[in-house]
XYZ file of C-alpha atoms in Angstrom:
739
model
C 40.687 58.457 29.967
C 43.190 58.796 27.145
C 43.716 56.412 24.259
C 47.092 56.647 22.610
C 48.515 54.349 20.039
C 46.447 51.568 21.599
C 43.252 53.270 20.430
C 44.623 53.662 16.910
C 45.585 50.010 16.808
C 42.188 49.034 18.101
C 40.495 51.243 15.564
C 42.618 49.807 12.731
C 41.764 46.297 13.811
C 38.079 47.240 13.997
C 38.250 48.726 10.498
C 39.836 45.521 9.179
C 37.169 43.485 10.904
C 34.506 45.773 9.497
C 35.813 45.275 5.974
C 35.867 41.525 6.486
C 32.297 41.512 7.818
C 31.129 43.744 5.017
C 32.648 41.443 2.387
C 31.165 38.396 4.068
C 27.785 40.008 4.746
C 27.286 41.578 1.319
C 26.299 38.303 -0.296
C 23.705 37.290 2.279
C 22.394 40.855 2.455
C 21.869 41.025 -1.284
C 20.582 37.483 -1.406
C 18.204 38.034 1.500
C 16.515 41.047 -0.039
C 16.799 40.188 -3.694
C 14.966 42.831 -5.699
C 12.550 44.050 -3.064
C 10.561 40.784 -2.734
C 9.497 39.126 0.488
C 12.220 38.397 3.027
C 13.887 35.051 3.198
C 13.058 33.505 6.580
C 15.860 33.237 9.035
C 17.644 29.966 9.003
C 16.353 28.955 5.570
C 19.636 29.140 3.687
C 20.782 25.657 4.674
C 17.435 23.905 5.214
C 14.499 23.135 3.017
C 12.099 23.085 5.952
C 12.896 24.846 9.222
C 10.481 23.652 11.890
C 11.569 26.378 14.282
C 10.828 29.032 11.679
C 7.449 27.439 10.967
C 6.619 27.464 14.671
C 7.680 31.101 14.848
C 5.511 31.941 11.864
C 2.529 30.174 13.413
C 2.946 31.997 16.709
C 3.419 35.360 15.039
C 0.144 35.083 13.143
C -1.619 32.839 15.626
C -4.711 35.004 16.027
C -5.085 35.529 12.300
C -4.599 31.817 11.649
C -7.010 30.833 14.406
C -9.563 33.257 13.010
C -9.211 31.789 9.527
C -9.496 28.231 10.866
C -12.565 29.182 12.898
C -14.161 30.855 9.861
C -13.501 27.850 7.648
C -14.865 25.490 10.302
C -17.971 27.652 10.634
C -18.522 27.544 6.876
C -17.912 23.799 6.932
C -20.554 23.265 9.605
C -22.942 25.475 7.664
C -22.323 23.356 4.568
C -22.912 20.245 6.675
C -26.224 21.582 7.930
C -27.343 22.489 4.404
C -26.112 19.251 2.798
C -28.682 16.615 1.876
C -28.656 13.657 4.256
C -28.104 10.209 2.792
C -29.019 7.007 4.632
C -27.461 3.634 3.870
C -29.375 0.433 4.586
C -27.266 -2.730 4.609
C -28.101 -6.371 3.973
C -25.514 -9.067 4.642
C -25.604 -12.217 2.508
C -23.527 -15.358 3.068
C -22.702 -17.917 0.407
C -23.044 -21.538 1.567
C -19.947 -23.526 0.634
C -21.425 -26.901 1.774
C -23.583 -28.992 -0.557
C -26.792 -29.480 1.404
C -28.842 -31.085 -1.383
C -31.148 -33.852 -0.145
C -30.313 -36.042 -3.148
C -27.470 -35.644 -5.603
C -28.983 -34.606 -8.900
C -27.815 -33.446 -12.275
C -28.299 -29.864 -11.145
C -26.304 -30.339 -7.942
C -23.570 -32.128 -9.848
C -23.432 -29.249 -12.265
C -23.073 -26.580 -9.532
C -19.532 -25.348 -8.991
C -17.896 -25.308 -5.597
C -18.143 -21.884 -3.922
C -14.615 -20.496 -3.820
C -13.116 -17.031 -3.655
C -13.521 -16.204 -7.372
C -17.083 -17.452 -7.165
C -17.814 -14.915 -4.403
C -16.505 -12.123 -6.620
C -18.715 -13.424 -9.414
C -21.776 -13.307 -7.173
C -20.922 -9.699 -6.321
C -21.140 -8.891 -10.025
C -24.403 -10.823 -10.299
C -25.896 -8.796 -7.456
C -24.891 -5.623 -9.288
C -26.407 -6.762 -12.567
C -29.414 -5.043 -14.192
C -31.398 -8.294 -14.048
C -31.336 -8.406 -10.239
C -32.238 -4.708 -9.997
C -35.109 -5.183 -12.423
C -36.352 -8.210 -10.477
C -36.283 -6.111 -7.295
C -38.250 -3.338 -8.987
C -40.859 -5.782 -10.225
C -41.036 -7.665 -6.925
C -41.504 -4.519 -4.775
C -43.278 -2.471 -7.501
C -40.811 0.333 -6.929
C -41.716 2.089 -10.170
C -45.114 2.900 -8.648
C -44.026 3.347 -5.030
C -44.606 7.005 -4.035
C -41.910 6.987 -1.335
C -39.304 5.601 -3.723
C -40.271 8.037 -6.450
C -40.142 10.970 -4.044
C -36.710 9.918 -2.777
C -35.070 9.007 -6.067
C -37.146 10.594 -8.835
C -38.425 13.907 -7.534
C -39.148 15.186 -11.024
C -41.515 12.324 -11.725
C -45.212 13.244 -11.517
C -46.418 9.639 -11.552
C -45.297 6.050 -12.061
C -42.178 5.549 -14.131
C -41.063 2.693 -16.333
C -39.447 -0.420 -14.926
C -36.301 0.369 -16.866
C -36.055 3.866 -15.372
C -36.663 2.516 -11.863
C -33.994 -0.140 -12.489
C -31.463 2.532 -13.396
C -32.335 4.480 -10.253
C -31.846 1.393 -8.114
C -28.497 0.578 -9.691
C -27.254 4.162 -9.342
C -27.507 4.003 -5.540
C -26.729 0.318 -5.028
C -23.378 -0.752 -3.621
C -22.303 -4.393 -3.444
C -18.968 -5.434 -2.007
C -17.335 -8.426 -0.473
C -16.532 -8.243 3.220
C -12.800 -8.778 3.261
C -11.827 -12.309 2.229
C -14.881 -13.937 3.768
C -17.838 -15.516 1.987
C -20.118 -12.712 3.128
C -21.406 -9.991 0.797
C -22.578 -6.579 1.944
C -25.386 -4.985 -0.050
C -26.115 -1.323 0.633
C -28.630 1.104 -0.832
C -28.386 4.881 -0.372
C -31.336 7.234 -0.191
C -32.439 10.377 1.597
C -35.327 8.363 3.032
C -34.267 5.668 5.538
C -37.467 3.683 4.944
C -36.823 3.593 1.208
C -33.209 2.550 1.775
C -34.277 -0.467 3.820
C -37.123 -1.327 1.418
C -34.943 -1.355 -1.696
C -32.029 -3.164 -0.027
C -34.309 -5.966 1.165
C -36.042 -6.105 -2.222
C -32.716 -6.574 -4.028
C -31.622 -9.275 -1.562
C -34.957 -11.102 -1.900
C -34.780 -10.838 -5.678
C -31.300 -12.330 -5.650
C -32.159 -15.226 -3.298
C -35.535 -15.852 -4.931
C -34.001 -15.643 -8.368
C -31.555 -18.378 -7.478
C -34.409 -20.675 -6.373
C -36.400 -19.925 -9.506
C -33.339 -20.501 -11.649
C -32.761 -23.860 -9.952
C -36.402 -24.842 -10.477
C -36.296 -23.832 -14.118
C -33.070 -25.771 -14.611
C -34.628 -28.854 -12.992
C -37.677 -28.622 -15.233
C -35.422 -28.453 -18.271
C -33.464 -31.459 -16.987
C -36.624 -33.497 -16.500
C -37.881 -32.687 -19.972
C -34.505 -33.516 -21.456
C -34.372 -36.820 -19.547
C -37.880 -37.739 -20.684
C -36.961 -37.169 -24.329
C -33.735 -39.050 -23.976
C -35.421 -41.990 -22.264
C -37.785 -42.401 -25.206
C -34.804 -42.540 -27.535
C -32.909 -44.990 -25.347
C -35.934 -47.244 -24.960
C -36.110 -47.635 -28.746
C -32.364 -48.302 -28.872
C -32.687 -51.146 -26.333
C -35.555 -52.727 -28.179
C -33.723 -52.649 -31.513
C -30.571 -54.117 -29.973
C -32.398 -57.024 -28.355
C -34.292 -57.732 -31.620
C -30.973 -57.877 -33.479
C -29.627 -60.447 -30.989
C -32.681 -62.693 -31.270
C -32.768 -62.494 -35.064
C -29.110 -63.407 -35.431
C -29.476 -66.395 -33.118
C -32.328 -67.684 -35.218
C -30.499 -67.153 -38.522
C -27.283 -68.760 -37.302
C -29.049 -71.629 -35.485
C -27.352 -70.561 -32.277
C -30.130 -71.544 -29.891
C -28.315 -73.110 -26.994
C -25.057 -72.575 -28.782
C -23.209 -72.243 -25.563
C -24.074 -75.829 -24.468
C -23.350 -77.249 -27.936
C -19.976 -75.651 -27.967
C -19.220 -77.056 -24.540
C -20.229 -80.661 -25.550
C -18.276 -80.377 -28.785
C -15.220 -79.254 -26.896
C -15.604 -82.171 -24.449
C -16.065 -84.665 -27.345
C -13.027 -83.255 -29.104
C -11.028 -83.643 -25.908
C -12.101 -87.350 -25.602
C -11.268 -88.016 -29.238
C -7.850 -86.499 -28.749
C -7.304 -88.923 -25.879
C -8.532 -91.956 -27.869
C -6.464 -90.867 -30.871
C -3.399 -90.769 -28.755
C -4.136 -94.289 -27.408
C -4.821 -95.636 -30.892
C -1.640 -94.170 -32.228
C 0.144 -95.841 -29.340
C -1.346 -99.207 -30.160
C -0.396 -98.794 -33.817
C 3.117 -97.931 -32.911
C 3.301 -100.943 -30.618
C 1.968 -103.236 -33.347
C 4.405 -101.900 -35.863
C 7.155 -102.454 -33.359
C 6.131 -105.988 -32.828
C 5.952 -106.560 -36.551
C 9.457 -105.240 -36.971
C 10.677 -107.347 -34.071
C 8.997 -110.607 -35.379
C 10.608 -110.496 -38.785
C 11.969 -114.223 -39.262
C 11.824 -117.324 -36.978
C 13.583 -115.588 -34.173
C 11.054 -112.820 -33.654
C 9.888 -111.928 -30.227
C 6.362 -113.113 -30.921
C 7.670 -116.465 -32.101
C 10.005 -116.758 -29.189
C 7.321 -115.839 -26.729
C 4.841 -118.451 -27.933
C 4.813 -121.516 -25.596
C 3.631 -123.806 -28.408
C 6.527 -122.821 -30.576
C 8.829 -123.265 -27.601
C 7.512 -126.797 -27.007
C 7.814 -127.611 -30.648
C 11.380 -126.370 -30.770
C 12.232 -128.369 -27.664
C 10.721 -131.492 -29.231
C 12.658 -130.872 -32.465
C 15.857 -130.523 -30.518
C 15.167 -133.776 -28.679
C 14.388 -135.592 -31.872
C 17.479 -134.215 -33.586
C 19.594 -135.411 -30.671
C 17.945 -138.806 -30.804
C 18.457 -138.971 -34.562
C 22.068 -138.117 -34.161
C 22.563 -140.921 -31.710
C 20.746 -143.340 -33.953
C 22.739 -142.221 -36.971
C 25.815 -143.217 -35.140
C 24.596 -146.714 -34.387
C 21.896 -147.390 -36.831
C 21.819 -147.423 -40.547
C 19.722 -145.216 -42.737
C 17.043 -147.804 -43.141
C 16.780 -148.792 -39.595
C 13.169 -148.593 -38.554
C 13.868 -146.714 -35.395
C 16.023 -144.254 -37.289
C 13.434 -143.931 -39.949
C 10.682 -143.469 -37.337
C 12.710 -140.863 -35.630
C 13.397 -139.103 -38.918
C 9.674 -139.180 -39.754
C 8.708 -137.813 -36.323
C 11.393 -135.079 -36.651
C 10.088 -134.035 -40.020
C 6.528 -133.940 -38.710
C 7.548 -131.874 -35.712
C 9.477 -129.472 -37.898
C 6.481 -129.006 -40.133
C 4.301 -128.254 -37.156
C 6.890 -125.731 -35.925
C 6.969 -123.929 -39.255
C 3.201 -123.762 -39.365
C 3.040 -122.332 -35.887
C 5.710 -119.708 -36.702
C 3.823 -118.672 -39.833
C 0.587 -118.375 -37.897
C 2.238 -116.152 -35.222
C 3.663 -113.740 -37.839
C 0.277 -113.417 -39.532
C -1.349 -112.301 -36.215
C 1.076 -109.368 -35.806
C 0.224 -107.949 -39.255
C -3.456 -108.184 -38.412
C -2.894 -106.087 -35.256
C -1.208 -103.357 -37.356
C -4.126 -103.163 -39.733
C -6.645 -102.945 -36.899
C -4.693 -100.229 -35.074
C -4.269 -98.214 -38.270
C -7.969 -98.389 -39.055
C -8.814 -97.173 -35.516
C -6.526 -94.162 -35.809
C -8.087 -93.175 -39.088
C -11.607 -93.451 -37.708
C -10.799 -91.310 -34.717
C -9.210 -88.661 -36.929
C -12.271 -88.513 -39.152
C -14.540 -87.977 -36.144
C -12.260 -85.224 -34.816
C -12.318 -83.392 -38.129
C -16.090 -83.228 -38.113
C -16.199 -82.062 -34.542
C -13.611 -79.321 -35.180
C -15.586 -78.067 -38.172
C -18.722 -77.745 -36.144
C -16.872 -75.899 -33.343
C -15.277 -73.420 -35.765
C -18.600 -72.572 -37.334
C -20.149 -72.120 -33.899
C -17.314 -69.872 -32.703
C -17.577 -67.523 -35.700
C -21.274 -67.095 -35.107
C -20.686 -66.551 -31.365
C -18.317 -63.637 -32.054
C -20.983 -61.737 -33.939
C -23.573 -62.752 -31.380
C -21.379 -61.518 -28.527
C -20.969 -58.165 -30.282
C -24.724 -57.802 -30.664
C -25.265 -58.776 -27.039
C -22.717 -56.177 -25.860
C -24.494 -53.460 -27.802
C -27.782 -54.552 -26.303
C -26.327 -54.614 -22.782
C -24.798 -51.142 -23.199
C -28.132 -49.781 -24.364
C -29.867 -51.388 -21.389
C -27.327 -49.878 -18.905
C -27.545 -46.402 -20.430
C -31.286 -46.605 -20.400
C -31.280 -47.708 -16.765
C -28.927 -44.838 -15.785
C -31.160 -42.228 -17.381
C -34.216 -43.866 -15.914
C -32.746 -43.690 -12.382
C -31.768 -40.038 -12.876
C -35.218 -39.237 -14.200
C -36.848 -40.794 -11.145
C -34.533 -38.806 -8.806
C -35.309 -35.533 -10.597
C -39.023 -36.198 -10.277
C -38.655 -37.102 -6.592
C -36.594 -33.978 -5.711
C -38.699 -31.459 -7.612
C -39.642 -28.638 -5.240
C -36.643 -29.083 -2.917
C -34.525 -26.394 -4.617
C -32.813 -23.819 -2.384
C -30.565 -20.786 -2.833
C -26.832 -21.034 -2.312
C -26.956 -17.675 -0.512
C -28.620 -16.936 2.819
C -29.639 -13.573 4.235
C -27.752 -13.220 7.504
C -28.987 -9.734 8.363
C -31.881 -7.933 6.752
C -31.835 -4.183 6.348
C -33.413 -1.997 9.011
C -34.264 1.683 8.486
C -31.077 3.540 9.567
C -31.379 6.135 12.290
C -28.214 8.117 11.476
C -27.144 9.372 8.063
C -23.986 7.996 6.514
C -23.488 11.066 4.404
C -22.528 13.732 5.036
C -20.175 12.422 7.717
C -19.705 15.087 10.344
C -16.249 13.772 11.216
C -15.203 13.971 7.576
C -16.619 17.480 7.343
C -14.825 18.541 10.512
C -11.569 16.937 9.418
C -11.869 18.405 5.933
C -12.787 21.799 7.345
C -9.889 21.649 9.768
C -7.453 20.689 7.016
C -8.843 23.374 4.705
C -8.717 25.899 7.537
C -5.137 25.042 8.374
C -4.145 25.252 4.717
C -5.921 28.579 4.320
C -4.363 29.868 7.533
C -0.887 28.766 6.460
C -1.350 30.317 3.023
C -2.521 33.563 4.601
C 0.370 33.532 7.071
C 2.835 32.936 4.246
C 1.229 35.728 2.250
C 1.503 38.077 5.215
C 5.054 36.912 5.762
C 5.855 37.575 2.124
C 4.444 41.073 2.481
C 6.559 41.546 5.611
C 9.480 43.793 4.642
C 11.071 44.384 8.023
C 13.571 42.590 10.233
C 12.096 40.239 12.831
C 14.919 38.379 14.559
C 18.530 38.887 15.525
C 19.597 36.027 13.290
C 17.695 37.465 10.370
C 19.212 40.902 10.935
C 22.730 39.514 11.137
C 22.300 37.362 8.024
C 20.802 40.225 6.044
C 23.108 43.069 7.087
C 26.285 41.125 7.674
C 26.745 42.905 11.050
C 26.102 41.560 14.497
C 23.119 42.726 16.495
C 24.408 44.518 19.579
C 21.077 44.542 21.394
C 17.329 44.323 20.941
C 15.463 47.113 22.763
C 11.970 45.995 23.738
C 8.827 47.983 23.152
C 8.005 49.003 26.707
C 4.346 49.207 25.763
C 4.284 45.411 25.338
C 5.823 44.782 28.761
C 2.731 45.602 30.843
C 4.491 48.431 32.703
C 1.918 50.703 34.423
C 4.378 53.604 34.855
C 5.103 53.899 31.144
C 3.320 56.673 29.220
C 3.716 56.023 25.561
C 3.820 59.057 23.226
C 5.820 61.445 25.421
C 9.241 62.611 24.174
C 11.160 61.289 27.152
C 8.898 58.399 27.981
C 11.521 55.795 27.047
C 14.613 57.472 28.620
C 12.633 58.396 31.733
C 11.433 54.772 32.065
C 15.066 53.660 32.010
C 15.900 56.036 34.857
C 12.962 54.913 36.954
C 13.315 51.195 36.231
C 17.000 50.463 36.275
C 16.476 46.706 36.607
C 13.931 46.318 33.860
C 14.598 44.256 30.714
C 14.728 47.508 28.738
C 17.473 48.916 30.973
C 19.388 45.668 30.667
C 19.121 45.797 26.875
C 20.565 49.340 26.858
C 23.394 48.312 29.188
C 24.189 45.551 26.718
C 25.158 48.224 24.174
C 27.878 49.993 26.139
C 28.941 46.688 27.654
C 29.562 45.342 24.151
C 31.672 48.440 23.453
C 33.591 47.823 26.698
C 33.000 51.410 27.779
C 35.183 52.280 30.783
C 36.941 48.920 30.625
C 40.330 47.747 29.532
C 40.416 47.333 25.779
C 37.529 49.730 25.120
C 36.478 49.339 21.471
C 35.145 52.847 20.835
C 34.900 56.202 22.595
C 32.740 58.163 20.192
C 29.636 56.189 19.229
C 27.311 57.467 16.534
C 23.644 56.522 16.715
C 21.902 56.751 13.341
C 19.101 55.134 11.409
C 17.979 54.678 7.831
C 14.935 56.920 7.997
C 13.195 58.975 10.711
C 10.963 57.550 13.455
C 13.049 54.458 14.125
C 13.882 55.419 17.731
C 17.477 56.600 17.280
C 17.096 59.685 19.515
C 15.491 57.706 22.327
C 18.222 55.107 21.933
C 20.954 57.782 22.085
C 19.497 59.430 25.204
C 18.902 56.057 26.869
C 22.464 54.924 26.101
C 23.930 58.157 27.498
C 21.814 58.039 30.640
C 22.545 54.308 31.218
C 26.297 54.818 30.946
C 26.190 57.943 33.113
C 24.181 56.191 35.817
C 26.779 53.427 35.767
C 29.493 55.988 36.615
C 30.815 56.430 33.119
C 31.706 59.997 32.089
C 29.292 60.519 29.254
C 28.652 63.306 26.743
C 25.548 63.327 24.548
C 25.921 65.439 21.394
C 22.927 66.389 19.261
C 24.105 66.137 15.609
C 20.664 66.073 13.965
C 20.637 69.477 12.243
C 17.189 68.834 10.816
C 15.046 67.709 13.732
C 17.125 68.591 16.816
C 15.836 65.377 18.393
C 17.904 65.309 21.575
C 17.649 69.059 22.136
C 13.895 69.123 21.879
C 13.435 65.937 23.906
C 15.453 67.322 26.799
C 13.847 70.774 26.518
C 17.125 72.576 25.691
C 16.048 74.515 22.623
C 17.081 78.182 22.288
C 20.433 77.736 23.970
C 23.899 77.888 22.541
C 25.335 74.570 21.576
C 27.325 72.623 18.994
C 27.178 75.172 16.140
C 28.353 77.993 18.388
C 31.277 75.934 19.640
C 32.290 74.889 16.100
C 32.020 78.488 14.826
C 34.025 79.824 17.793
C 31.242 81.936 19.223
C 31.110 79.957 22.465
C 33.328 77.857 24.650
C 32.530 74.160 25.142
C 32.404 74.404 28.900
C 29.910 77.257 28.657
C 27.361 75.393 26.520
C 27.552 71.894 28.010
C 24.526 71.130 30.157
C 23.917 68.389 32.681
C 20.995 65.988 32.506
C 19.573 66.091 36.031
C 18.001 62.630 35.709
C 21.262 60.788 35.065
C 24.177 63.229 35.409
C 25.149 62.876 31.748
C 26.492 65.959 29.935
C 24.603 67.223 26.926
C 25.784 69.351 24.011
C 22.554 70.704 22.467
C 21.965 72.185 19.037
C 20.663 75.749 18.780
C 17.757 76.053 16.409
C 18.999 79.469 15.128
C 22.188 77.907 13.826
C 20.798 74.556 12.852
C 20.705 75.481 9.163
C 24.518 75.695 8.941
C 24.934 72.145 7.542
C 28.500 72.514 6.278
C 30.108 73.400 9.569
C 29.410 69.984 11.049
C 31.472 68.381 8.239
C 34.493 70.579 8.929
C 37.722 69.720 10.678
C 36.460 71.680 13.658
C 34.063 68.868 14.442
C 36.896 66.317 14.328
C 38.986 68.494 16.617
C 36.093 68.994 19.011
C 35.531 65.227 19.266
C 39.212 64.572 19.799
C 39.324 67.122 22.621
C 36.233 65.618 24.231
C 37.830 62.179 24.265
C 40.248 63.425 26.913
C 37.356 64.391 29.178
C 34.766 61.631 28.673
C 34.634 57.837 28.659
C 31.774 57.786 26.166
C 30.638 60.345 23.622
C 27.222 59.572 22.122
C 26.414 61.273 18.818
C 22.724 61.582 17.945
C 23.141 61.593 14.140
C 20.394 62.320 11.630
C 19.063 59.477 9.437
C 21.682 58.307 6.943
C 19.577 58.250 3.774
C 17.788 61.624 3.680
C 20.550 63.702 5.379
C 23.913 63.937 3.608
C 25.889 65.418 6.518
C 24.718 62.512 8.700
C 27.018 60.202 6.769
C 29.942 62.584 7.198
C 29.395 62.829 10.954
C 29.060 59.041 11.147
C 32.465 58.675 9.502
C 33.980 60.782 12.327
C 32.792 58.368 15.045
C 34.854 55.465 16.292
C 31.835 53.212 15.927
C 28.391 53.609 14.403
C 25.294 51.801 15.602
C 22.556 51.378 12.998
C 19.138 51.614 14.636
C 16.517 49.407 12.914
C 12.906 49.422 13.995
C 11.651 45.870 14.471
C 9.369 44.646 11.627
C 8.955 48.210 10.345
C 12.060 49.407 8.525
C 11.996 48.019 4.974
C 14.907 45.852 4.033
C 15.638 47.864 0.922
C 15.950 50.991 3.064
C 18.324 49.254 5.466
C 20.403 48.015 2.567
C 20.600 51.526 1.077
C 21.578 53.120 4.404
C 24.345 50.598 5.003
C 25.664 51.121 1.494
C 25.714 54.909 1.962
C 27.486 54.628 5.299
C 30.068 52.283 3.821
C 30.683 54.722 0.982
C 31.261 57.439 3.588
C 33.764 55.098 5.265
C 31.761 55.002 8.467
C 32.837 52.339 10.923
C 29.649 50.370 11.484
C 29.958 48.419 14.689
C 26.597 46.705 14.659
C 22.816 46.922 14.582
C 20.372 47.787 17.345
C 16.781 46.545 16.988
C 14.246 48.876 18.596
C 10.606 48.602 19.681
C 10.702 44.819 19.711
C 7.406 43.230 20.768
C 8.370 41.131 23.787
C 5.356 38.865 23.356
C 6.521 37.880 19.897
C 10.146 37.956 20.920
C 9.443 35.289 23.523
C 8.777 32.910 20.668
C 11.402 34.406 18.387
C 14.036 33.663 20.974
C 15.184 37.246 21.631
C 17.250 37.932 24.705
C 14.703 40.186 26.407
C 12.438 37.158 26.775
C 15.048 35.699 29.034
C 15.463 39.080 30.735
C 11.771 39.127 31.508
C 11.891 35.589 32.826
C 14.882 36.383 34.999
C 13.458 39.584 36.449
C 10.047 38.078 37.022
C 11.688 35.291 38.988
C 13.751 37.833 40.894
C 10.667 39.856 41.793
C 8.913 36.830 43.283
C 11.847 35.646 45.376
């Protein structure tokens, strides 16, 4: 197959793409390695935490991590077995919110209602030194051998109450149960019997202390009431004596009745005075009306009326007689004498009537004055009595107040005496402590959980440390990000594929396995190389392919032979050229040493057709390297090599160059620059990153056209988790074998 201008255009495009990839990949390559430190995990450039990478890390070091976790758990269980056991005995107390006193007393009135803050207060009381000391004294814990052995092992005999109190408080826990009115009291000890003993002793001391406190308070109340009653009794007696003495001094014996009679008398006198004043007014009216002979009294008198009628008759008779009779006529004179007598009688009667009216005025006036005098005396007596009653009422109120206060204290005193001995605690023991059967500390679940967490942390730290020490390439993504070139294929380590026909360590073990197992994942990985180069296809990307590595022992020779054999078995015309002037890898592997080869052709001592050999296993042609001329390093860099390769392109579809490692061998870089494409072989997790970086830099300086990277000796068991393609190859072929 011949490539004309199309090949040059393709090569120019590839060179431009190579330069673009190199410029884009330089930054991540330098950033990934960064001064020879640990590698940056794949996929970590854009994420803070990559769960996939963490899972990969865990699977990669799973046995180490499991071993660390198991070791930590074993040490944790050993620590649990050696740890001192602690037993907690619990007593549950409940505070009674209802007032169940038989009789309301001063003490019960003084007690506060049990509310939520009161429960918290009782928790503090239970934790107080006084309760602990009472428990020590009640149970004689300072002389109890079991208690001393459990809590005071250094003590050789009884200890002080104060020391025992401190020991009790140091292991006593009191807490409220949620928001209820129940209190949990717990005591911790390495002896379950001692735990129950002390917990019950503290609870009994608390409940008993409340009863004793109530009894003491009641005794104090009774004594106080007795003293106060004596004082109040004297106050009552003095107040009553003051009332009696004032009554005697103010002559107020029966003063209430006297005041009532005086008020009634004054009321009667007021009535009589009003009547008398009425009579006086009437008399004065009559006197005013009777002034002269035409008064009402005069006119109303029948005698005066008769006399006036008689005078009128006589005057009429006299008038008639005066008309007929002379002045001395006896009848006229008799009439005149009778008229004068009648008139005199009339005047006397009128005078007598007027004198009677004046007498009535005098009588009425005298009566009014008498009544007013009596009223004045009565009012004086009432005012004096009222003033004395005010003072008396004040003294009586003081006496009554003293009597009521005395009676109140007397009733309370009698109640206190009657209810003495009925005191009870406001807390009840719901559940007494029983000797615990299982220790509360150490908690095996806590130990296991803590050991598991510590083991996981230790395992993760160890895995990260191992990862940091890891200097090789592990995944395709990591290789591409670090080098800036795509990974053409990942060749599995056949030793990890459970292949019985594979004999590791032989020179041709890998290429021979490819020939015998053409459908294996390894064979498929090799085919992926020349498929990516489009060998024998339209638009083939390269015809001469150089296979090199950074340093020796990375599998470049096996890769070159395997690639040549795979392409040849696929019908591609293939030539394998050994260009490793130092180790003669291909020549020795195929057993072709001692024969004429590349150096003889380049020097003109042999024809190409005479030295080319055929690989019987695959049909590929091989151009070996004679060991006698292998030291001529300059000839391979000459134009003769370029001419030889150009002539071979007209005869072969693929020319594979087995080139020496790029770093230690200078001519390897020159030969690599002559190839259309160079594949950098990198041994999985073995080749240091700094070495890879140096080799790529040297090849770029030599203007070699690096096409991509080939990972070799990849562990398929790890690759299955790492996501490499041979994992899917294995899955596919295993499914094919079973169907």
